[in-house]
Amino acid sequence: MQIAIDGPASAGKSTIAKLVAKKLGYVYCDTGAMYRTVTLMALRSNVAPDDAVKVTALLPQLELKFVPTADGQLVYMNGEDVSLAIRQEDVTNNVSAVSAIPAVRTDLTQRQRDIAAEGNIVMDGRDIGTTVLPHAELKVFMVASVAERARRRFLDNKEKGIDVSIATLEEEIAARDHKDSTRATSPLRQADDAILLDTTSMTIDEVVAKIMALHAERER
Ligand code: CDP
Ligand code: CDP
């Protein structure tokens, strides 16, 4: 069984996908973390995130590994734990440029399909239902208002000691939504057979319960 969860930034995809995977005993794959890792590699190599030729040249040197933990997973880039580094603001603000490069998408899509080929999976991202796993049995397109998503990210940041105003976060989220939905290759888009789930006024538990119910329907 494949569960694809797509949607814009901070809609709750990874939080929910992680919990659903845990409940079902499925593997969880955070494809955003993969795009973030390539972005980190580019920034560290002093390669401009929109330099398609130079970013693409880095890919053969990238060994990307997920290691599951009790409450999620760690991300390793060439043996280094980069789980925290890939969440920094400079990566967040440059990841849409890197993810618009077609060769990056081709490379990471293949890596994502290889992970999915190993068994039951919950995968979250932007193009899972449309491109990576078009035959997924359950596809969810998760959305929430920009204001609510900025509020969620603000609370997340506060826990990590990062101080960015809600107004700035709203701008950043809207800008990333725009870039992700208007790029030429695999833009953020709801698959025709995906179920739209607006989580603006839903708790995490409610969203998890909804997806578990949809999954149970498909198993019957
Ligand atoms: O967690 P957050 O919502 O900030 O984003 P993410 O899921 O970590 O994804 C970071 C970025 O990677 C997105 O803004 C997209 O530009 C890109 N991405 C993508 O293009 N395709 C995917 N399947 C997943 C992420
Ligand atoms: O993966 P994505 O960027 O879509 O979102 P996330 O990182 O899973 O969620 C962003 C934040 O929203 C997390 O701190 C979640 O705890 C929170 N959240 C929430 O408050 N209510 C929901 N229904 C879903 C997520």
PDB file of C-alpha atoms and ligand atoms in Angstrom:
ATOM      1  CA  MET A   1       0.000   0.000   0.000  1.00  0.00           C
ATOM      2  CA  GLN A   2       1.265   3.453  -0.914  1.00  0.00           C
ATOM      3  CA  ILE A   3      -0.040   6.622   0.762  1.00  0.00           C
ATOM      4  CA  ALA A   4       0.871   9.905  -0.947  1.00  0.00           C
ATOM      5  CA  ILE A   5       0.465  13.156   0.985  1.00  0.00           C
ATOM      6  CA  ASP A   6       1.032  16.369  -0.947  1.00  0.00           C
ATOM      7  CA  GLY A   7       0.385  20.010  -0.228  1.00  0.00           C
ATOM      8  CA  PRO A   8       1.937  23.412   0.405  1.00  0.00           C
ATOM      9  CA  ALA A   9       4.473  24.317   3.109  1.00  0.00           C
ATOM     10  CA  SER A  10       3.426  23.817   6.740  1.00  0.00           C
ATOM     11  CA  ALA A  11       0.070  22.237   5.947  1.00  0.00           C
ATOM     12  CA  GLY A  12       1.042  19.507   8.426  1.00  0.00           C
ATOM     13  CA  LYS A  13       2.149  16.863   5.933  1.00  0.00           C
ATOM     14  CA  SER A  14       5.235  15.553   7.702  1.00  0.00           C
ATOM     15  CA  THR A  15       3.699  15.615  11.195  1.00  0.00           C
ATOM     16  CA  ILE A  16       0.690  13.641   9.984  1.00  0.00           C
ATOM     17  CA  ALA A  17       2.617  11.329   7.618  1.00  0.00           C
ATOM     18  CA  LYS A  18       5.001  10.369  10.433  1.00  0.00           C
ATOM     19  CA  LEU A  19       2.136   9.535  12.817  1.00  0.00           C
ATOM     20  CA  VAL A  20       0.158   7.584  10.207  1.00  0.00           C
ATOM     21  CA  ALA A  21       3.285   5.596   9.235  1.00  0.00           C
ATOM     22  CA  LYS A  22       3.937   4.781  12.871  1.00  0.00           C
ATOM     23  CA  LYS A  23       0.361   3.596  13.462  1.00  0.00           C
ATOM     24  CA  LEU A  24       0.399   1.408  10.366  1.00  0.00           C
ATOM     25  CA  GLY A  25       3.991   0.172  10.689  1.00  0.00           C
ATOM     26  CA  TYR A  26       4.793   1.657   7.265  1.00  0.00           C
ATOM     27  CA  VAL A  27       8.037   3.316   6.190  1.00  0.00           C
ATOM     28  CA  TYR A  28       7.884   7.130   6.148  1.00  0.00           C
ATOM     29  CA  CYS A  29       9.684   9.088   3.428  1.00  0.00           C
ATOM     30  CA  ASP A  30      10.027  12.880   3.712  1.00  0.00           C
ATOM     31  CA  THR A  31      10.827  13.967   0.149  1.00  0.00           C
ATOM     32  CA  GLY A  32      11.120  17.628   1.191  1.00  0.00           C
ATOM     33  CA  ALA A  33      14.113  16.603   3.313  1.00  0.00           C
ATOM     34  CA  MET A  34      15.748  15.270   0.149  1.00  0.00           C
ATOM     35  CA  TYR A  35      15.334  18.588  -1.722  1.00  0.00           C
ATOM     36  CA  ARG A  36      16.566  20.381   1.387  1.00  0.00           C
ATOM     37  CA  THR A  37      19.683  18.173   1.523  1.00  0.00           C
ATOM     38  CA  VAL A  38      20.598  18.973  -2.082  1.00  0.00           C
ATOM     39  CA  THR A  39      20.094  22.661  -1.239  1.00  0.00           C
ATOM     40  CA  LEU A  40      22.385  22.393   1.786  1.00  0.00           C
ATOM     41  CA  MET A  41      25.003  20.692  -0.361  1.00  0.00           C
ATOM     42  CA  ALA A  42      24.813  23.511  -2.932  1.00  0.00           C
ATOM     43  CA  LEU A  43      25.079  26.248  -0.282  1.00  0.00           C
ATOM     44  CA  ARG A  44      28.044  24.549   1.377  1.00  0.00           C
ATOM     45  CA  SER A  45      29.746  24.112  -2.006  1.00  0.00           C
ATOM     46  CA  ASN A  46      29.238  27.821  -2.807  1.00  0.00           C
ATOM     47  CA  VAL A  47      27.059  26.872  -5.763  1.00  0.00           C
ATOM     48  CA  ALA A  48      24.168  29.238  -6.535  1.00  0.00           C
ATOM     49  CA  PRO A  49      20.870  27.369  -5.909  1.00  0.00           C
ATOM     50  CA  ASP A  50      19.596  28.298  -9.363  1.00  0.00           C
ATOM     51  CA  ASP A  51      22.773  27.236 -11.206  1.00  0.00           C
ATOM     52  CA  ALA A  52      21.284  24.123 -12.817  1.00  0.00           C
ATOM     53  CA  VAL A  53      24.564  22.861 -14.296  1.00  0.00           C
ATOM     54  CA  LYS A  54      26.590  23.150 -11.104  1.00  0.00           C
ATOM     55  CA  VAL A  55      23.843  21.846  -8.791  1.00  0.00           C
ATOM     56  CA  THR A  56      23.298  18.864 -11.098  1.00  0.00           C
ATOM     57  CA  ALA A  57      27.043  18.114 -11.041  1.00  0.00           C
ATOM     58  CA  LEU A  58      26.847  17.674  -7.252  1.00  0.00           C
ATOM     59  CA  LEU A  59      24.254  14.879  -7.404  1.00  0.00           C
ATOM     60  CA  PRO A  60      26.560  11.903  -8.141  1.00  0.00           C
ATOM     61  CA  GLN A  61      28.532  12.779  -4.991  1.00  0.00           C
ATOM     62  CA  LEU A  62      25.421  12.771  -2.800  1.00  0.00           C
ATOM     63  CA  GLU A  63      24.799   9.761  -0.610  1.00  0.00           C
ATOM     64  CA  LEU A  64      21.426  10.309   1.072  1.00  0.00           C
ATOM     65  CA  LYS A  65      20.200   8.088   3.869  1.00  0.00           C
ATOM     66  CA  PHE A  66      17.190   8.103   6.204  1.00  0.00           C
ATOM     67  CA  VAL A  67      17.575   6.415   9.578  1.00  0.00           C
ATOM     68  CA  PRO A  68      14.274   5.792  11.404  1.00  0.00           C
ATOM     69  CA  THR A  69      14.005   6.857  15.063  1.00  0.00           C
ATOM     70  CA  ALA A  70      11.223   6.463  17.652  1.00  0.00           C
ATOM     71  CA  ASP A  71       9.507   9.715  16.622  1.00  0.00           C
ATOM     72  CA  GLY A  72      10.598  10.224  13.037  1.00  0.00           C
ATOM     73  CA  GLN A  73      13.853   9.904  11.201  1.00  0.00           C
ATOM     74  CA  LEU A  74      17.356  11.316  10.878  1.00  0.00           C
ATOM     75  CA  VAL A  75      18.712  12.493   7.536  1.00  0.00           C
ATOM     76  CA  TYR A  76      22.311  11.708   6.606  1.00  0.00           C
ATOM     77  CA  MET A  77      24.253  13.444   3.845  1.00  0.00           C
ATOM     78  CA  ASN A  78      27.445  11.549   2.992  1.00  0.00           C
ATOM     79  CA  GLY A  79      27.561  10.091   6.500  1.00  0.00           C
ATOM     80  CA  GLU A  80      26.839  13.380   8.324  1.00  0.00           C
ATOM     81  CA  ASP A  81      23.624  13.855  10.331  1.00  0.00           C
ATOM     82  CA  VAL A  82      22.114  16.977   8.683  1.00  0.00           C
ATOM     83  CA  SER A  83      18.619  16.649  10.204  1.00  0.00           C
ATOM     84  CA  LEU A  84      18.860  20.062  11.896  1.00  0.00           C
ATOM     85  CA  ALA A  85      21.004  21.830   9.293  1.00  0.00           C
ATOM     86  CA  ILE A  86      18.431  21.249   6.519  1.00  0.00           C
ATOM     87  CA  ARG A  87      15.743  23.096   8.545  1.00  0.00           C
ATOM     88  CA  GLN A  88      17.711  26.376   8.753  1.00  0.00           C
ATOM     89  CA  GLU A  89      16.212  29.500   7.169  1.00  0.00           C
ATOM     90  CA  ASP A  90      18.883  29.794   4.453  1.00  0.00           C
ATOM     91  CA  VAL A  91      18.013  26.303   3.225  1.00  0.00           C
ATOM     92  CA  THR A  92      14.265  27.015   3.451  1.00  0.00           C
ATOM     93  CA  ASN A  93      14.628  30.198   1.431  1.00  0.00           C
ATOM     94  CA  ASN A  94      16.679  28.556  -1.344  1.00  0.00           C
ATOM     95  CA  VAL A  95      15.054  25.137  -1.641  1.00  0.00           C
ATOM     96  CA  SER A  96      12.414  26.167  -4.197  1.00  0.00           C
ATOM     97  CA  ALA A  97      15.142  27.276  -6.628  1.00  0.00           C
ATOM     98  CA  VAL A  98      16.950  23.947  -6.321  1.00  0.00           C
ATOM     99  CA  SER A  99      13.746  21.924  -6.599  1.00  0.00           C
ATOM    100  CA  ALA A 100      12.823  23.673  -9.855  1.00  0.00           C
ATOM    101  CA  ILE A 101      15.877  22.148 -11.601  1.00  0.00           C
ATOM    102  CA  PRO A 102      14.577  19.267 -13.780  1.00  0.00           C
ATOM    103  CA  ALA A 103      17.714  17.080 -13.361  1.00  0.00           C
ATOM    104  CA  VAL A 104      17.420  17.366  -9.572  1.00  0.00           C
ATOM    105  CA  ARG A 105      13.794  16.221  -9.765  1.00  0.00           C
ATOM    106  CA  THR A 106      14.650  13.273 -12.021  1.00  0.00           C
ATOM    107  CA  ASP A 107      17.425  12.131  -9.685  1.00  0.00           C
ATOM    108  CA  LEU A 108      15.397  12.465  -6.461  1.00  0.00           C
ATOM    109  CA  THR A 109      12.241  10.973  -8.006  1.00  0.00           C
ATOM    110  CA  GLN A 110      14.241   7.821  -8.811  1.00  0.00           C
ATOM    111  CA  ARG A 111      15.605   7.654  -5.267  1.00  0.00           C
ATOM    112  CA  GLN A 112      12.042   8.072  -3.916  1.00  0.00           C
ATOM    113  CA  ARG A 113      10.685   5.282  -6.130  1.00  0.00           C
ATOM    114  CA  ASP A 114      13.525   2.996  -4.995  1.00  0.00           C
ATOM    115  CA  ILE A 115      12.537   3.593  -1.357  1.00  0.00           C
ATOM    116  CA  ALA A 116       8.847   2.978  -2.172  1.00  0.00           C
ATOM    117  CA  ALA A 117       9.721  -0.265  -3.958  1.00  0.00           C
ATOM    118  CA  GLU A 118      10.837  -1.750  -0.643  1.00  0.00           C
ATOM    119  CA  GLY A 119       7.267  -2.039   0.758  1.00  0.00           C
ATOM    120  CA  ASN A 120       4.370  -0.206   2.413  1.00  0.00           C
ATOM    121  CA  ILE A 121       5.056   3.500   2.505  1.00  0.00           C
ATOM    122  CA  VAL A 122       3.749   6.910   3.490  1.00  0.00           C
ATOM    123  CA  MET A 123       5.483   9.554   1.365  1.00  0.00           C
ATOM    124  CA  ASP A 124       4.955  13.305   1.634  1.00  0.00           C
ATOM    125  CA  GLY A 125       5.946  16.128  -0.682  1.00  0.00           C
ATOM    126  CA  ARG A 126       4.586  18.189  -3.554  1.00  0.00           C
ATOM    127  CA  ASP A 127       4.410  15.788  -6.515  1.00  0.00           C
ATOM    128  CA  ILE A 128       4.031  12.354  -4.942  1.00  0.00           C
ATOM    129  CA  GLY A 129       0.467  11.720  -6.136  1.00  0.00           C
ATOM    130  CA  THR A 130       1.032  13.317  -9.546  1.00  0.00           C
ATOM    131  CA  THR A 131       4.536  12.143 -10.506  1.00  0.00           C
ATOM    132  CA  VAL A 132       6.456   9.975  -8.042  1.00  0.00           C
ATOM    133  CA  LEU A 133       3.758   7.423  -7.121  1.00  0.00           C
ATOM    134  CA  PRO A 134       0.908   7.996  -9.606  1.00  0.00           C
ATOM    135  CA  HIS A 135      -0.619   4.614  -8.671  1.00  0.00           C
ATOM    136  CA  ALA A 136      -0.694   5.220  -4.917  1.00  0.00           C
ATOM    137  CA  GLU A 137      -3.841   3.648  -3.412  1.00  0.00           C
ATOM    138  CA  LEU A 138      -4.472   6.680  -1.198  1.00  0.00           C
ATOM    139  CA  LYS A 139      -3.658  10.252  -2.188  1.00  0.00           C
ATOM    140  CA  VAL A 140      -4.307  13.187   0.111  1.00  0.00           C
ATOM    141  CA  PHE A 141      -3.864  16.828  -0.847  1.00  0.00           C
ATOM    142  CA  MET A 142      -3.463  18.652   2.445  1.00  0.00           C
ATOM    143  CA  VAL A 143      -4.029  22.394   2.639  1.00  0.00           C
ATOM    144  CA  ALA A 144      -4.485  25.109   5.284  1.00  0.00           C
ATOM    145  CA  SER A 145      -4.787  28.893   5.084  1.00  0.00           C
ATOM    146  CA  VAL A 146      -1.563  30.908   4.780  1.00  0.00           C
ATOM    147  CA  ALA A 147      -2.319  32.593   8.133  1.00  0.00           C
ATOM    148  CA  GLU A 148      -2.718  29.253   9.910  1.00  0.00           C
ATOM    149  CA  ARG A 149       0.413  27.826   8.284  1.00  0.00           C
ATOM    150  CA  ALA A 150       2.450  30.884   9.312  1.00  0.00           C
ATOM    151  CA  ARG A 151       1.075  30.538  12.847  1.00  0.00           C
ATOM    152  CA  ARG A 152       2.129  26.868  12.948  1.00  0.00           C
ATOM    153  CA  ARG A 153       5.621  27.648  11.669  1.00  0.00           C
ATOM    154  CA  PHE A 154       5.918  30.520  14.170  1.00  0.00           C
ATOM    155  CA  LEU A 155       5.163  28.135  17.056  1.00  0.00           C
ATOM    156  CA  ASP A 156       7.609  25.579  15.630  1.00  0.00           C
ATOM    157  CA  ASN A 157      10.314  28.256  15.401  1.00  0.00           C
ATOM    158  CA  LYS A 158       9.626  29.472  18.927  1.00  0.00           C
ATOM    159  CA  GLU A 159      10.347  25.993  20.274  1.00  0.00           C
ATOM    160  CA  LYS A 160      13.648  26.017  18.399  1.00  0.00           C
ATOM    161  CA  GLY A 161      14.530  29.529  19.599  1.00  0.00           C
ATOM    162  CA  ILE A 162      14.195  31.031  16.091  1.00  0.00           C
ATOM    163  CA  ASP A 163      12.671  34.518  16.050  1.00  0.00           C
ATOM    164  CA  VAL A 164      10.934  35.414  12.758  1.00  0.00           C
ATOM    165  CA  SER A 165       7.711  37.472  12.778  1.00  0.00           C
ATOM    166  CA  ILE A 166       4.412  35.965  11.651  1.00  0.00           C
ATOM    167  CA  ALA A 167       4.180  38.618   8.907  1.00  0.00           C
ATOM    168  CA  THR A 168       7.580  37.579   7.497  1.00  0.00           C
ATOM    169  CA  LEU A 169       6.613  33.913   7.684  1.00  0.00           C
ATOM    170  CA  GLU A 170       3.379  34.635   5.799  1.00  0.00           C
ATOM    171  CA  GLU A 171       5.390  36.329   3.056  1.00  0.00           C
ATOM    172  CA  GLU A 172       7.922  33.476   2.885  1.00  0.00           C
ATOM    173  CA  ILE A 173       5.194  30.832   2.751  1.00  0.00           C
ATOM    174  CA  ALA A 174       3.236  32.674   0.051  1.00  0.00           C
ATOM    175  CA  ALA A 175       6.425  33.139  -2.007  1.00  0.00           C
ATOM    176  CA  ARG A 176       7.327  29.438  -1.725  1.00  0.00           C
ATOM    177  CA  ASP A 177       3.742  28.396  -2.596  1.00  0.00           C
ATOM    178  CA  HIS A 178       3.954  30.554  -5.709  1.00  0.00           C
ATOM    179  CA  LYS A 179       7.353  29.181  -6.807  1.00  0.00           C
ATOM    180  CA  ASP A 180       6.359  25.563  -6.106  1.00  0.00           C
ATOM    181  CA  SER A 181       3.043  25.823  -7.969  1.00  0.00           C
ATOM    182  CA  THR A 182       4.283  27.697 -11.023  1.00  0.00           C
ATOM    183  CA  ARG A 183       7.520  25.831 -11.853  1.00  0.00           C
ATOM    184  CA  ALA A 184       7.542  23.976 -15.177  1.00  0.00           C
ATOM    185  CA  THR A 185       8.548  20.517 -13.893  1.00  0.00           C
ATOM    186  CA  SER A 186       6.179  18.677 -11.535  1.00  0.00           C
ATOM    187  CA  PRO A 187       4.574  21.730  -9.957  1.00  0.00           C
ATOM    188  CA  LEU A 188       2.609  21.487  -6.726  1.00  0.00           C
ATOM    189  CA  ARG A 189      -0.822  20.379  -7.913  1.00  0.00           C
ATOM    190  CA  GLN A 190      -3.648  18.250  -6.594  1.00  0.00           C
ATOM    191  CA  ALA A 191      -3.822  14.897  -8.442  1.00  0.00           C
ATOM    192  CA  ASP A 192      -7.214  14.242 -10.042  1.00  0.00           C
ATOM    193  CA  ASP A 193      -7.786  11.265  -7.750  1.00  0.00           C
ATOM    194  CA  ALA A 194      -6.485  12.928  -4.547  1.00  0.00           C
ATOM    195  CA  ILE A 195      -8.736  13.746  -1.619  1.00  0.00           C
ATOM    196  CA  LEU A 196      -8.625  17.397  -0.584  1.00  0.00           C
ATOM    197  CA  LEU A 197      -8.196  17.847   3.163  1.00  0.00           C
ATOM    198  CA  ASP A 198      -8.324  21.368   4.608  1.00  0.00           C
ATOM    199  CA  THR A 199      -6.666  21.173   8.037  1.00  0.00           C
ATOM    200  CA  THR A 200      -7.006  24.886   8.907  1.00  0.00           C
ATOM    201  CA  SER A 201      -9.271  24.182  11.851  1.00  0.00           C
ATOM    202  CA  MET A 202      -8.387  20.539  12.471  1.00  0.00           C
ATOM    203  CA  THR A 203      -6.198  19.205  15.270  1.00  0.00           C
ATOM    204  CA  ILE A 204      -3.373  16.807  14.498  1.00  0.00           C
ATOM    205  CA  ASP A 205      -5.363  13.920  16.003  1.00  0.00           C
ATOM    206  CA  GLU A 206      -8.376  14.726  13.818  1.00  0.00           C
ATOM    207  CA  VAL A 207      -6.273  14.734  10.657  1.00  0.00           C
ATOM    208  CA  VAL A 208      -4.589  11.443  11.582  1.00  0.00           C
ATOM    209  CA  ALA A 209      -7.993   9.856  12.323  1.00  0.00           C
ATOM    210  CA  LYS A 210      -9.346  11.042   8.976  1.00  0.00           C
ATOM    211  CA  ILE A 211      -6.450   9.511   7.049  1.00  0.00           C
ATOM    212  CA  MET A 212      -6.641   6.272   9.033  1.00  0.00           C
ATOM    213  CA  ALA A 213     -10.332   6.048   8.096  1.00  0.00           C
ATOM    214  CA  LEU A 214      -9.569   6.657   4.412  1.00  0.00           C
ATOM    215  CA  HIS A 215      -6.848   4.006   4.571  1.00  0.00           C
ATOM    216  CA  ALA A 216      -9.215   1.499   6.206  1.00  0.00           C
ATOM    217  CA  GLU A 217     -11.776   2.119   3.425  1.00  0.00           C
ATOM    218  CA  ARG A 218      -9.154   1.252   0.827  1.00  0.00           C
ATOM    219  CA  GLU A 219      -8.076  -1.917   2.570  1.00  0.00           C
ATOM    220  CA  ARG A 220     -11.607  -3.298   2.451  1.00  0.00           C
TER     221      ARG A 220
HETATM  222  O1  CDP B   1       8.400  21.352   5.476  1.00  0.00           O
HETATM  223  P1  CDP B   1       8.116  22.395   4.452  1.00  0.00           P
HETATM  224  O2  CDP B   1       6.684  22.488   4.152  1.00  0.00           O
HETATM  225  O3  CDP B   1       8.805  23.664   4.665  1.00  0.00           O
HETATM  226  O4  CDP B   1       8.693  21.914   3.090  1.00  0.00           O
HETATM  227  P2  CDP B   1       9.329  20.571   2.696  1.00  0.00           P
HETATM  228  O5  CDP B   1       8.282  19.535   2.556  1.00  0.00           O
HETATM  229  O6  CDP B   1      10.489  20.293   3.593  1.00  0.00           O
HETATM  230  O7  CDP B   1       9.823  20.903   1.235  1.00  0.00           O
HETATM  231  C1  CDP B   1      10.793  21.896   1.003  1.00  0.00           C
HETATM  232  C2  CDP B   1      10.748  22.298  -0.468  1.00  0.00           C
HETATM  233  O8  CDP B   1      11.176  21.198  -1.262  1.00  0.00           O
HETATM  234  C3  CDP B   1       9.411  22.712  -1.024  1.00  0.00           C
HETATM  235  O9  CDP B   1       9.126  24.076  -0.817  1.00  0.00           O
HETATM  236  C4  CDP B   1       9.567  22.385  -2.514  1.00  0.00           C
HETATM  237  O10 CDP B   1      10.227  23.440  -3.176  1.00  0.00           O
HETATM  238  C5  CDP B   1      10.504  21.205  -2.503  1.00  0.00           C
HETATM  239  N1  CDP B   1       9.824  19.915  -2.690  1.00  0.00           N
HETATM  240  C6  CDP B   1       9.491  19.551  -3.974  1.00  0.00           C
HETATM  241  O11 CDP B   1       9.704  20.320  -4.902  1.00  0.00           O
HETATM  242  N2  CDP B   1       8.947  18.334  -4.222  1.00  0.00           N
HETATM  243  C7  CDP B   1       8.708  17.476  -3.225  1.00  0.00           C
HETATM  244  N3  CDP B   1       8.187  16.265  -3.497  1.00  0.00           N
HETATM  245  C8  CDP B   1       9.010  17.842  -1.893  1.00  0.00           C
HETATM  246  C9  CDP B   1       9.556  19.091  -1.655  1.00  0.00           C
HETATM  247  O1  CDP B   2       5.311  19.013   6.510  1.00  0.00           O
HETATM  248  P1  CDP B   2       4.621  20.334   6.449  1.00  0.00           P
HETATM  249  O2  CDP B   2       5.523  21.454   6.100  1.00  0.00           O
HETATM  250  O3  CDP B   2       3.393  20.316   5.604  1.00  0.00           O
HETATM  251  O4  CDP B   2       4.080  20.670   7.902  1.00  0.00           O
HETATM  252  P2  CDP B   2       4.604  20.198   9.326  1.00  0.00           P
HETATM  253  O5  CDP B   2       6.011  20.585   9.471  1.00  0.00           O
HETATM  254  O6  CDP B   2       4.233  18.778   9.569  1.00  0.00           O
HETATM  255  O7  CDP B   2       3.642  21.030  10.281  1.00  0.00           O
HETATM  256  C1  CDP B   2       3.930  22.334  10.708  1.00  0.00           C
HETATM  257  C2  CDP B   2       3.465  22.508  12.140  1.00  0.00           C
HETATM  258  O8  CDP B   2       2.027  22.511  12.186  1.00  0.00           O
HETATM  259  C3  CDP B   2       3.928  21.444  13.113  1.00  0.00           C
HETATM  260  O9  CDP B   2       4.464  22.102  14.241  1.00  0.00           O
HETATM  261  C4  CDP B   2       2.666  20.717  13.516  1.00  0.00           C
HETATM  262  O10 CDP B   2       2.704  20.321  14.863  1.00  0.00           O
HETATM  263  C5  CDP B   2       1.582  21.760  13.287  1.00  0.00           C
HETATM  264  N1  CDP B   2       0.269  21.204  12.938  1.00  0.00           N
HETATM  265  C6  CDP B   2      -0.848  21.610  13.602  1.00  0.00           C
HETATM  266  O11 CDP B   2      -0.733  22.418  14.510  1.00  0.00           O
HETATM  267  N2  CDP B   2      -2.105  21.156  13.283  1.00  0.00           N
HETATM  268  C7  CDP B   2      -2.271  20.295  12.285  1.00  0.00           C
HETATM  269  N3  CDP B   2      -3.480  19.857  11.972  1.00  0.00           N
HETATM  270  C8  CDP B   2      -1.124  19.867  11.578  1.00  0.00           C
HETATM  271  C9  CDP B   2       0.142  20.359  11.921  1.00  0.00           C
END
